[in-house]
Amino acid sequence: MVSQRRYRLKQHYKFEQKDRKYVADLETGDILEVNAVEWEILSRYESQTWYQIVEGLKQEYKVSAIFDGIERLEHLGRQGSLLSPVIRSVGEAATDWEETERYPKVLVPFDFAQEKLALDHVANLKRYQLLTHLTKYAELETLTLSKEGPEADMDLGEISVRHIEVMDDNTFSPAWYAGADYTGILLLSQFFLSDMFFYQVPDVPIVHCIEGFHGLQGRMLETLLTLNAFQNEKDTLVVKSSWMKAWLGELGIPGENVCVIPDGINVVSEPFGDKALAKRHTAAIFDNPMFVKQPVIGLISGFEPNRGAAWISEFARSNRHLAIFVYDAMLARHAEHLPENVVAFSVDNEKSRSILPLFFQALDLVCFPAVPGTPLSVVSEAMAYGAACVVMTKYGMPAEVAGAGVVIESEWDNLGNFRVPMRQLSETINGLLAPCSARAAFEDTAKGVTQRLTWEKTAEEIARLFKAGPRRKKSLSRTTKSLFPSIFCRRYDPGTGTIDTCAYRHRTGTYEHLETALAEVLSEHHTSAEVDSVFKHFQWAGSAPTSDTIDAGNKFPSRGGQETNLANMEHWQKGGTPNEC
């Protein structure tokens, strides 16, 4: 795969004089002195990608010198010398990817496996189920880096393993090797900032899947804001439910690059007899006769753990005539003093996973809050045996369960506070428990979930995003950027629940004041006087960077920015030793 070039090399003439190297820009008449590395880069610039240039030169020159050479040449290009920007217009023809390759070749970094303990068993299992089914629609490959060579016992089935030998010098992070012949990158990590490096790989579309596990809470919000800042038009954020996308819209994350692709569901093809038998088995397992004597409500919880326990207790006290089966991966591990009519359950292993369908078959109704932590896949599996649903939401009836239940208007915020009119909720549940034609219609629709949500459809949709990625990136106008740009983003403070605007500095791996980064960006295409006039016009609070500072090598002072360490950022960019966390 040849990377889409951001600059065109202008007509030029290279010559040497008195052991010095020069390049003449034949279009502008400029004559510039270059060093040996820049001389070699110019020879390769038009025909090779960054990855190919660095790999070809790193045996002869220091990696940091190669990156510095690329950065200087493109800086000259932004000033109009040697290189000119390539700006592709909307509607530019793109090569039909499907005519050149049968399957997309997708890189899957396996760092997500380190998050295993932070997620529940179901979330971990579904990530591997996705990869297993995706091998039917894409060629998957992962990377290993080590000095000892590839592990002999490493078997990932249909996923191939590319081993990178680690040397004491000139070794990059995995993101660097993503520039070699991949159609796209599939990221499954939920909070590893090291995966942000992949977003700087030129012209390789990224599909990043977010689980929405409620145990992450504030960390999930912080991750999503960071992802939004790093995303380009070629990248896609995949969420598992429509209410997750609606929530992102509230945060100001545009929906153009957000795609809803639900997980497939696992439904036992041969149910455990009828509902009455399933209730008797459930009563025996929990040693609680209420599952036979009382209507059984399944509450699929996505609540923030502490506030969720309080809400469930209030719900149970308001509906003592109901047997309430709560599926909550966090609450079930630490629940104490539950109301008498409540049992809490979670899946921790394959044994508990295998018995979950029995409990779902015993349900008369499914109730759930449409909040980011609620797993749609578990909701769908609970409904698949013919249980209508009651949805507590502020976004309207979710498309995934449309026609299978009713909506109760609710409110919630990013701090986990959830409010729903309890009396209305109880009356709605009691009304649906009574035999009626509406409930029968809801139950028939619920049974159709099995056909709508399959792993084959999920994998096919993911593969389609990679096929569409190359065409989409070529059909959008794209302006040039610095090799190590500042990323304008927002940071979430879980302590206060506030979101602040700032900028992330790639080269130093730190967050800095918004004004400082804005001054640098403006200086790339405007004169110092123009930049000064912008800041004077808007009358920024405090002292804005001056044109003198901008001219002095773009070394802006940090203004109270908080440092963060994205592992291996300098290692990837300049070949140096990564900072310790």
Coordinates of C-alpha atoms in Angstrom, one line a residue:
M1 CA 0.0 0.0 0.0
V2 CA 1.5 3.3 -1.1
S3 CA 0.6 6.1 1.4
Q4 CA -1.4 9.0 0.1
R5 CA 1.2 11.8 -0.2
R6 CA 0.4 15.1 1.6
Y7 CA 3.0 17.1 -0.4
R8 CA 4.2 17.1 -3.9
L9 CA 7.9 17.4 -4.6
K10 CA 8.4 20.4 -6.8
Q11 CA 10.9 20.6 -9.7
H12 CA 14.3 20.9 -8.2
Y13 CA 18.0 20.5 -8.8
K14 CA 20.4 19.0 -6.3
F15 CA 24.1 19.9 -6.4
E16 CA 27.2 19.8 -4.2
Q17 CA 29.7 22.6 -3.7
K18 CA 32.8 22.5 -1.4
D19 CA 31.5 19.4 0.5
R20 CA 28.1 21.0 1.1
K21 CA 24.8 19.9 -0.3
Y22 CA 22.3 22.3 -1.9
V23 CA 18.8 22.0 -3.5
A24 CA 17.5 24.6 -5.9
D25 CA 13.7 25.0 -6.1
L26 CA 13.3 25.6 -9.9
E27 CA 9.8 27.0 -9.4
T28 CA 10.6 29.7 -6.9
G29 CA 14.3 30.1 -7.4
D30 CA 15.2 29.4 -3.8
I31 CA 18.5 27.7 -3.0
L32 CA 18.6 25.8 0.2
E33 CA 21.4 24.0 2.0
V34 CA 20.4 20.5 3.2
N35 CA 22.2 17.9 5.3
A36 CA 23.0 14.3 4.2
V37 CA 19.9 12.9 5.6
E38 CA 17.6 15.4 3.9
W39 CA 19.5 14.8 0.7
E40 CA 18.6 11.1 0.9
I41 CA 15.0 11.8 1.9
L42 CA 14.5 14.1 -1.1
S43 CA 15.6 11.2 -3.4
R44 CA 12.9 8.9 -1.9
Y45 CA 10.2 11.4 -1.0
E46 CA 8.1 11.2 -4.1
S47 CA 8.0 7.4 -4.4
Q48 CA 8.1 6.1 -0.8
T49 CA 6.0 6.4 2.4
W50 CA 7.4 7.7 5.7
Y51 CA 7.6 4.1 6.8
Q52 CA 9.6 3.0 3.7
I53 CA 11.9 6.1 4.0
V54 CA 12.8 5.5 7.6
E55 CA 13.2 1.7 7.2
G56 CA 15.5 2.3 4.3
L57 CA 17.7 4.8 6.0
K58 CA 17.7 3.8 9.7
Q59 CA 20.8 1.5 9.2
E60 CA 22.8 4.4 8.0
Y61 CA 21.4 7.3 10.0
K62 CA 20.0 7.9 13.4
V63 CA 16.2 7.5 13.5
S64 CA 15.8 10.9 15.2
A65 CA 17.8 12.5 12.4
I66 CA 15.5 11.0 9.8
F67 CA 12.4 12.3 11.5
D68 CA 14.0 15.7 12.0
G69 CA 14.8 15.7 8.2
I70 CA 11.2 14.9 7.2
E71 CA 9.9 17.5 9.6
R72 CA 12.2 20.2 8.3
L73 CA 11.4 19.4 4.6
E74 CA 7.7 19.6 5.3
H75 CA 8.1 22.7 7.3
L76 CA 9.8 24.2 4.2
G77 CA 6.8 23.0 2.2
R78 CA 4.5 24.9 4.4
Q79 CA 6.6 28.0 3.6
G80 CA 6.4 27.3 -0.1
S81 CA 9.8 25.8 -0.8
L82 CA 10.7 22.4 -2.4
L83 CA 7.3 20.9 -1.5
S84 CA 3.8 22.1 -2.3
P85 CA 0.7 20.9 -0.4
V86 CA -1.5 18.3 -2.1
I87 CA -5.2 19.2 -1.4
R88 CA -7.6 16.7 -2.9
S89 CA -11.0 18.0 -3.8
V90 CA -14.3 16.5 -2.9
G91 CA -15.4 13.9 -5.3
E92 CA -12.0 12.9 -6.4
A93 CA -12.0 9.5 -8.0
A94 CA -10.9 6.6 -5.8
T95 CA -9.6 3.2 -6.7
D96 CA -12.2 0.5 -6.1
W97 CA -10.6 -1.4 -3.3
E98 CA -12.7 -4.5 -3.9
E99 CA -11.2 -4.8 -7.4
T100 CA -7.7 -5.0 -6.0
E101 CA -8.0 -7.2 -2.9
R102 CA -10.4 -9.9 -1.9
Y103 CA -10.2 -9.2 1.8
P104 CA -9.0 -6.2 3.7
K105 CA -5.7 -6.8 5.6
V106 CA -6.3 -5.6 9.1
L107 CA -3.8 -5.1 12.0
V108 CA -5.2 -6.0 15.4
P109 CA -3.0 -4.9 18.3
F110 CA -3.5 -7.4 21.2
D111 CA -2.8 -4.9 24.0
F112 CA -6.5 -5.0 24.8
A113 CA -5.8 -8.4 26.5
Q114 CA -4.2 -6.5 29.3
E115 CA -7.5 -5.0 30.2
K116 CA -9.0 -8.4 31.0
L117 CA -9.3 -7.8 34.8
A118 CA -10.9 -4.4 34.3
L119 CA -13.8 -5.8 32.2
D120 CA -16.3 -8.5 33.0
H121 CA -16.2 -12.0 31.5
V122 CA -18.9 -11.3 28.9
A123 CA -17.2 -8.2 27.5
N124 CA -13.9 -10.1 27.2
L125 CA -15.6 -13.1 25.6
K126 CA -17.4 -11.0 23.0
R127 CA -14.1 -9.3 21.8
Y128 CA -12.7 -12.8 21.0
Q129 CA -16.0 -13.8 19.4
L130 CA -15.8 -10.8 17.2
L131 CA -12.3 -11.6 16.0
T132 CA -13.2 -15.2 15.4
H133 CA -16.1 -14.3 13.1
L134 CA -14.1 -11.4 11.5
T135 CA -11.5 -13.8 10.1
K136 CA -14.2 -14.9 7.6
Y137 CA -14.3 -11.4 6.1
A138 CA -10.8 -10.0 6.6
E139 CA -7.2 -11.1 6.9
L140 CA -6.2 -10.4 10.5
E141 CA -2.7 -9.9 11.7
T142 CA -1.1 -8.9 15.0
L143 CA 2.4 -7.9 16.0
T144 CA 4.8 -9.2 18.6
L145 CA 8.1 -7.4 19.6
S146 CA 10.8 -9.3 21.4
K147 CA 14.6 -10.0 21.4
E148 CA 14.2 -13.8 21.8
G149 CA 12.2 -14.3 18.6
P150 CA 8.6 -15.5 18.1
E151 CA 6.9 -17.6 20.8
A152 CA 6.7 -21.1 19.5
D153 CA 3.5 -21.8 21.4
M154 CA 1.6 -18.7 20.3
D155 CA -1.4 -19.8 18.4
L156 CA -4.1 -17.3 17.6
G157 CA -6.0 -19.6 15.1
E158 CA -6.8 -17.8 11.9
I159 CA -5.1 -14.6 13.1
S160 CA -1.5 -14.4 11.7
V161 CA 1.4 -13.2 13.9
R162 CA 4.1 -10.9 12.6
H163 CA 7.2 -10.9 14.7
I164 CA 9.4 -7.8 15.0
E165 CA 12.9 -8.4 16.3
V166 CA 13.7 -5.9 19.0
M167 CA 17.1 -4.3 18.8
D168 CA 18.9 -2.1 21.3
D169 CA 18.6 0.8 19.0
N170 CA 16.3 1.9 16.1
T171 CA 13.3 0.0 17.6
F172 CA 9.8 1.6 17.3
S173 CA 6.5 1.1 19.0
P174 CA 4.0 -1.2 17.3
A175 CA 2.2 1.8 15.8
W176 CA 5.2 2.4 13.5
Y177 CA 4.9 -0.9 11.8
A178 CA 1.2 -0.3 11.1
G179 CA 2.4 1.8 8.1
A180 CA 3.3 -1.3 6.1
D181 CA 0.7 -2.8 3.8
Y182 CA -2.4 -2.7 6.1
T183 CA -5.8 -1.8 4.8
G184 CA -6.8 -0.7 8.3
I185 CA -6.3 -1.1 12.0
L186 CA -8.9 -2.6 14.4
L187 CA -8.5 -1.3 18.0
L188 CA -10.3 -3.0 20.8
S189 CA -8.7 -1.4 23.9
Q190 CA -11.0 0.7 26.1
F191 CA -8.5 3.0 28.0
F192 CA -4.9 2.3 26.8
L193 CA -3.6 5.7 25.7
S194 CA -0.7 3.9 23.9
D195 CA -3.2 3.0 21.2
M196 CA -3.5 6.7 20.4
F197 CA -0.2 6.3 18.5
F198 CA -2.0 4.4 15.8
Y199 CA -4.1 7.5 14.9
Q200 CA -0.9 9.2 13.6
V201 CA -0.3 6.5 11.0
P202 CA -0.9 8.2 7.6
D203 CA -3.8 7.0 5.4
V204 CA -4.6 3.8 7.3
P205 CA -8.3 3.8 8.5
I206 CA -8.9 3.0 12.1
V207 CA -12.0 1.2 13.5
H208 CA -12.1 1.5 17.3
C209 CA -14.7 -0.5 19.1
I210 CA -15.9 0.8 22.5
E211 CA -17.6 -1.7 24.9
G212 CA -19.3 0.8 27.2
F213 CA -18.8 -1.4 30.2
H214 CA -20.3 0.5 33.2
G215 CA -17.4 -0.5 35.5
L216 CA -15.2 2.0 33.6
Q217 CA -17.5 5.0 34.1
G218 CA -15.3 8.2 34.1
R219 CA -12.4 6.5 32.4
M220 CA -14.7 5.7 29.5
L221 CA -15.7 9.3 29.1
E222 CA -12.1 10.4 29.2
T223 CA -11.2 7.8 26.6
L224 CA -14.0 8.9 24.2
L225 CA -13.1 12.6 24.4
T226 CA -9.4 11.7 23.6
L227 CA -10.4 9.4 20.7
N228 CA -12.6 12.2 19.3
A229 CA -9.6 14.6 19.3
F230 CA -7.3 12.1 17.6
Q231 CA -9.8 10.9 15.0
N232 CA -9.4 11.9 11.3
E233 CA -12.2 11.6 8.7
K234 CA -10.8 8.2 7.7
D235 CA -11.4 6.8 11.2
T236 CA -14.6 5.3 12.7
L237 CA -15.6 4.9 16.3
V238 CA -17.9 1.8 16.8
V239 CA -20.3 1.8 19.7
K240 CA -22.7 -1.1 20.5
S241 CA -26.0 0.7 21.0
S242 CA -28.0 3.7 19.7
W243 CA -28.2 5.3 23.1
M244 CA -24.4 5.3 23.3
K245 CA -24.2 7.3 20.1
A246 CA -26.9 9.7 21.4
W247 CA -24.9 10.2 24.5
L248 CA -21.8 11.0 22.5
G249 CA -23.8 13.6 20.6
E250 CA -24.6 15.3 23.9
L251 CA -20.9 15.6 24.5
G252 CA -20.4 17.4 21.2
I253 CA -18.9 14.4 19.4
P254 CA -20.2 14.5 15.8
G255 CA -22.0 11.5 14.6
E256 CA -20.4 11.3 11.1
N257 CA -17.6 9.1 12.4
V258 CA -19.6 7.2 14.9
C259 CA -21.2 3.9 13.8
V260 CA -23.6 1.7 15.8
I261 CA -22.8 -2.0 15.3
P262 CA -24.4 -4.2 17.9
D263 CA -22.6 -7.3 19.1
G264 CA -24.0 -10.7 18.0
I265 CA -25.9 -12.6 20.7
N266 CA -25.7 -16.1 21.9
V267 CA -29.1 -17.8 22.3
V268 CA -29.6 -21.4 23.2
S269 CA -31.3 -23.0 20.2
E270 CA -33.2 -25.5 22.3
P271 CA -34.8 -23.8 25.3
F272 CA -35.0 -25.4 28.8
G273 CA -38.6 -26.5 28.4
D274 CA -41.3 -23.9 29.0
K275 CA -41.2 -20.8 31.1
A276 CA -42.8 -22.5 34.1
L277 CA -40.1 -25.1 34.1
A278 CA -37.4 -22.4 33.8
K279 CA -38.9 -20.6 36.8
R280 CA -38.8 -23.8 38.9
H281 CA -35.1 -24.4 38.0
T282 CA -34.3 -20.8 38.8
A283 CA -36.0 -21.1 42.2
A284 CA -34.0 -24.2 43.0
I285 CA -30.7 -22.7 42.0
F286 CA -31.2 -19.6 44.1
D287 CA -33.1 -21.6 46.8
N288 CA -35.8 -19.0 46.7
P289 CA -39.4 -19.9 45.9
M290 CA -40.3 -16.3 44.9
F291 CA -39.3 -17.1 41.3
V292 CA -42.3 -19.5 41.2
K293 CA -44.8 -17.6 43.2
Q294 CA -44.2 -14.0 41.9
P295 CA -43.8 -12.4 38.5
V296 CA -40.1 -12.3 37.5
I297 CA -38.6 -9.0 36.2
G298 CA -35.2 -9.0 34.7
L299 CA -33.3 -5.8 35.4
I300 CA -30.2 -5.4 33.1
S301 CA -28.2 -2.8 35.0
G302 CA -25.8 -0.2 33.5
F303 CA -25.9 2.0 36.6
E304 CA -22.8 3.5 38.2
P305 CA -22.1 0.9 40.9
N306 CA -22.7 2.9 44.1
R307 CA -25.8 4.9 42.9
G308 CA -27.1 1.8 41.1
A309 CA -27.4 -0.1 44.4
A310 CA -29.4 2.7 46.0
W311 CA -31.7 2.9 42.9
I312 CA -32.3 -0.9 42.8
S313 CA -33.2 -0.9 46.5
E314 CA -35.8 1.8 46.0
F315 CA -37.2 0.0 43.0
A316 CA -37.4 -3.3 45.0
R317 CA -39.1 -1.6 48.0
S318 CA -41.7 0.0 45.6
N319 CA -42.5 -3.4 44.0
R320 CA -42.4 -6.0 46.8
H321 CA -44.8 -8.2 44.8
L322 CA -42.1 -8.7 42.1
A323 CA -39.2 -11.2 42.0
I324 CA -36.3 -9.1 40.6
F325 CA -33.4 -10.7 38.8
V326 CA -30.6 -8.2 38.5
Y327 CA -27.8 -8.7 36.0
D328 CA -25.0 -6.4 37.1
A329 CA -21.4 -7.4 36.7
M330 CA -20.2 -5.0 39.4
L331 CA -23.1 -5.2 41.9
A332 CA -23.1 -9.0 42.0
R333 CA -19.5 -9.2 43.1
H334 CA -19.9 -6.8 46.1
A335 CA -23.6 -6.7 46.9
E336 CA -24.6 -6.8 50.6
H337 CA -27.9 -6.5 52.3
L338 CA -30.0 -6.8 49.1
P339 CA -33.8 -6.5 49.5
E340 CA -35.5 -9.9 50.0
N341 CA -37.1 -9.8 46.5
V342 CA -33.8 -9.2 44.7
V343 CA -31.0 -11.5 43.5
A344 CA -27.9 -10.2 41.7
F345 CA -26.0 -12.2 39.1
S346 CA -23.1 -11.8 36.9
V347 CA -21.1 -14.0 34.5
D348 CA -17.6 -14.7 35.8
N349 CA -16.7 -17.9 33.9
E350 CA -18.1 -20.4 31.4
K351 CA -20.1 -22.3 34.0
S352 CA -22.1 -19.2 35.0
R353 CA -22.3 -18.2 31.3
S354 CA -23.9 -21.5 30.4
I355 CA -26.7 -21.2 33.0
L356 CA -27.6 -17.6 32.2
P357 CA -30.0 -18.6 29.4
L358 CA -32.1 -20.5 31.9
F359 CA -32.6 -17.4 34.0
F360 CA -33.5 -15.3 31.0
Q361 CA -36.1 -17.9 30.0
A362 CA -37.7 -17.4 33.4
L363 CA -38.3 -13.7 32.9
D364 CA -41.7 -12.2 32.4
L365 CA -40.4 -8.7 31.5
V366 CA -37.1 -7.1 30.9
C367 CA -36.4 -3.6 32.3
F368 CA -33.2 -1.6 31.6
P369 CA -31.9 1.9 31.6
A370 CA -30.6 3.1 28.2
V371 CA -27.3 4.5 29.6
P372 CA -23.8 3.9 28.3
G373 CA -23.0 1.1 30.8
T374 CA -26.0 -1.1 29.8
P375 CA -24.9 -3.9 27.5
L376 CA -27.3 -4.2 24.6
S377 CA -26.2 -7.7 23.9
V378 CA -27.3 -8.9 27.3
V379 CA -30.6 -7.0 27.0
S380 CA -31.2 -8.7 23.6
E381 CA -30.3 -12.2 24.9
A382 CA -32.7 -11.6 27.8
M383 CA -35.5 -10.6 25.4
A384 CA -34.8 -13.3 22.8
Y385 CA -37.0 -15.9 24.6
G386 CA -40.0 -13.7 24.2
A387 CA -39.9 -11.1 27.0
A388 CA -41.2 -7.6 26.3
C389 CA -39.1 -4.7 27.6
V390 CA -39.6 -1.5 29.6
V391 CA -36.9 1.1 28.6
M392 CA -35.9 3.9 31.0
T393 CA -34.4 6.5 28.7
K394 CA -34.2 10.2 27.7
Y395 CA -33.5 9.4 24.1
G396 CA -36.7 7.8 23.0
M397 CA -37.3 4.1 22.1
P398 CA -34.0 2.6 21.0
A399 CA -34.1 1.4 17.4
E400 CA -32.7 -2.0 18.5
V401 CA -35.8 -2.9 20.5
A402 CA -38.4 -0.9 18.6
G403 CA -41.8 -2.6 18.7
A404 CA -40.8 -4.9 21.6
G405 CA -41.8 -2.7 24.6
V406 CA -42.6 0.7 26.0
V407 CA -40.5 3.7 27.1
I408 CA -40.4 5.5 30.5
E409 CA -38.9 9.0 30.3
S410 CA -35.9 9.3 32.6
E411 CA -33.0 11.6 33.3
W412 CA -29.3 11.0 34.1
D413 CA -26.0 12.8 34.1
N414 CA -22.3 12.0 33.7
L415 CA -21.8 11.7 37.4
G416 CA -24.1 8.6 37.5
N417 CA -27.3 10.3 38.9
F418 CA -30.3 8.6 37.5
R419 CA -33.9 9.7 38.0
V420 CA -37.1 8.0 36.8
P421 CA -40.7 8.5 38.0
M422 CA -40.9 5.4 40.2
R423 CA -44.7 5.3 40.4
Q424 CA -45.1 5.6 36.6
L425 CA -42.5 2.8 36.2
S426 CA -44.3 0.5 38.6
E427 CA -47.7 1.1 37.0
T428 CA -46.3 0.4 33.5
I429 CA -44.7 -2.8 34.6
N430 CA -47.9 -4.0 36.4
G431 CA -49.9 -3.1 33.2
L432 CA -47.7 -5.2 31.0
L433 CA -47.8 -8.2 33.4
A434 CA -51.5 -8.5 32.8
P435 CA -52.5 -10.5 29.8
C436 CA -53.1 -8.1 26.8
S437 CA -52.8 -8.0 23.1
A438 CA -50.1 -5.3 23.3
R439 CA -47.8 -7.5 25.4
A440 CA -48.3 -10.4 23.0
A441 CA -47.2 -8.3 20.1
F442 CA -44.2 -7.0 22.0
E443 CA -43.2 -10.6 22.8
D444 CA -43.4 -11.7 19.2
T445 CA -41.1 -8.8 18.2
A446 CA -38.7 -9.7 21.0
K447 CA -38.3 -13.2 19.6
G448 CA -37.1 -11.8 16.3
V449 CA -34.0 -10.3 18.0
T450 CA -32.2 -13.6 17.3
Q451 CA -32.3 -13.1 13.6
R452 CA -31.4 -9.4 13.7
L453 CA -28.3 -9.7 15.9
T454 CA -25.8 -12.3 14.7
W455 CA -22.1 -12.4 14.8
E456 CA -21.9 -12.8 11.1
K457 CA -23.7 -9.5 10.5
T458 CA -21.5 -7.8 13.1
A459 CA -18.3 -9.1 11.5
E460 CA -19.5 -8.2 8.0
E461 CA -20.3 -4.6 9.1
I462 CA -16.9 -4.2 10.7
A463 CA -15.2 -5.4 7.5
R464 CA -17.4 -3.1 5.4
L465 CA -16.0 -0.1 7.3
F466 CA -12.5 -1.0 6.3
K467 CA -13.6 -1.4 2.7
A468 CA -15.2 2.0 2.7
G469 CA -12.4 3.7 4.6
P470 CA -10.0 4.2 1.6
R471 CA -12.8 5.5 -0.6
R472 CA -14.1 7.9 2.1
K473 CA -10.7 9.4 2.9
K474 CA -10.1 10.1 -0.8
S475 CA -13.5 11.7 -1.3
L476 CA -13.0 14.3 1.5
S477 CA -10.8 17.4 1.3
R478 CA -7.8 17.1 3.4
T479 CA -5.4 19.9 4.4
T480 CA -1.8 19.3 5.4
K481 CA -0.6 19.1 9.0
S482 CA 2.6 19.1 10.8
L483 CA 4.3 15.8 11.3
F484 CA 4.0 16.2 15.1
P485 CA 0.9 18.4 15.4
S486 CA -0.9 19.7 18.5
I487 CA -4.2 17.9 19.0
F488 CA -7.1 20.1 20.2
C489 CA -9.1 18.1 22.6
R490 CA -11.2 18.1 25.8
R491 CA -10.2 16.5 29.1
Y492 CA -12.7 15.0 31.6
D493 CA -12.1 15.6 35.4
P494 CA -14.0 12.7 37.2
G495 CA -13.6 14.5 40.5
T496 CA -15.7 17.6 39.4
G497 CA -17.5 16.1 36.4
T498 CA -16.3 19.0 34.3
I499 CA -14.8 19.0 30.8
D500 CA -12.0 21.5 29.9
T501 CA -10.6 22.5 26.5
C502 CA -6.9 22.1 26.0
A503 CA -4.3 20.9 23.5
Y504 CA -2.1 17.8 23.4
R505 CA 1.5 18.3 22.3
H506 CA 2.7 15.3 20.4
R507 CA 6.4 15.9 20.5
T508 CA 6.6 16.4 24.3
G509 CA 3.7 14.2 25.3
T510 CA 2.1 16.9 27.5
Y511 CA -1.2 18.8 27.6
E512 CA -0.8 22.6 27.3
H513 CA -2.9 25.7 27.3
L514 CA -5.3 26.2 24.4
E515 CA -3.9 29.6 23.5
T516 CA -0.4 28.4 23.1
A517 CA -1.3 25.7 20.6
L518 CA -3.7 27.9 18.7
A519 CA -0.9 30.5 18.2
E520 CA 1.3 27.8 16.7
V521 CA -1.4 26.5 14.3
L522 CA -2.2 30.0 13.1
S523 CA 1.5 30.8 12.5
E524 CA 1.7 28.0 10.0
H525 CA -0.4 29.9 7.4
H526 CA -0.4 33.5 8.7
T527 CA 2.1 36.2 9.4
S528 CA 3.1 37.1 12.9
A529 CA 1.2 40.4 12.6
E530 CA -2.0 38.5 11.6
V531 CA -1.6 36.1 14.5
D532 CA -1.2 39.0 16.9
S533 CA -4.3 40.7 15.6
V534 CA -6.4 37.6 16.1
F535 CA -5.5 37.5 19.8
K536 CA -6.0 41.2 20.2
H537 CA -9.4 41.0 18.6
F538 CA -10.7 38.3 20.9
Q539 CA -9.0 39.8 23.9
W540 CA -7.9 36.5 25.5
A541 CA -7.8 36.4 29.3
G542 CA -4.1 36.5 30.4
S543 CA -1.2 37.1 28.1
A544 CA -1.3 35.4 24.7
P545 CA 1.9 34.2 23.0
T546 CA 3.5 36.9 21.0
S547 CA 4.8 36.8 17.5
D548 CA 8.4 37.0 18.8
T549 CA 7.8 33.7 20.7
I550 CA 6.3 32.2 17.6
D551 CA 9.2 33.1 15.4
A552 CA 11.7 31.7 18.0
G553 CA 11.6 28.1 16.9
N554 CA 8.0 27.6 18.0
K555 CA 9.1 26.9 21.6
F556 CA 6.1 28.1 23.5
P557 CA 6.0 28.2 27.3
S558 CA 3.8 25.7 29.1
R559 CA 1.0 27.5 30.9
G560 CA -0.1 25.2 33.6
G561 CA -0.6 22.2 31.4
Q562 CA -0.8 18.9 33.1
E563 CA 1.7 16.3 31.9
T564 CA 0.7 12.9 30.7
N565 CA 2.9 10.1 29.4
L566 CA 1.7 8.3 26.3
A567 CA 4.0 5.3 26.4
N568 CA 6.6 5.2 23.7
M569 CA 5.5 8.4 21.9
E570 CA 9.1 9.7 21.6
H571 CA 10.3 6.2 21.0
W572 CA 8.0 5.9 17.9
Q573 CA 8.6 9.4 16.6
K574 CA 12.4 9.8 17.3
G575 CA 13.8 6.5 18.1
G576 CA 14.7 7.5 21.7
T577 CA 14.0 5.8 25.0
P578 CA 10.4 6.0 26.2
N579 CA 9.7 7.9 29.3
E580 CA 8.8 5.9 32.4
C581 CA 5.2 6.0 33.6

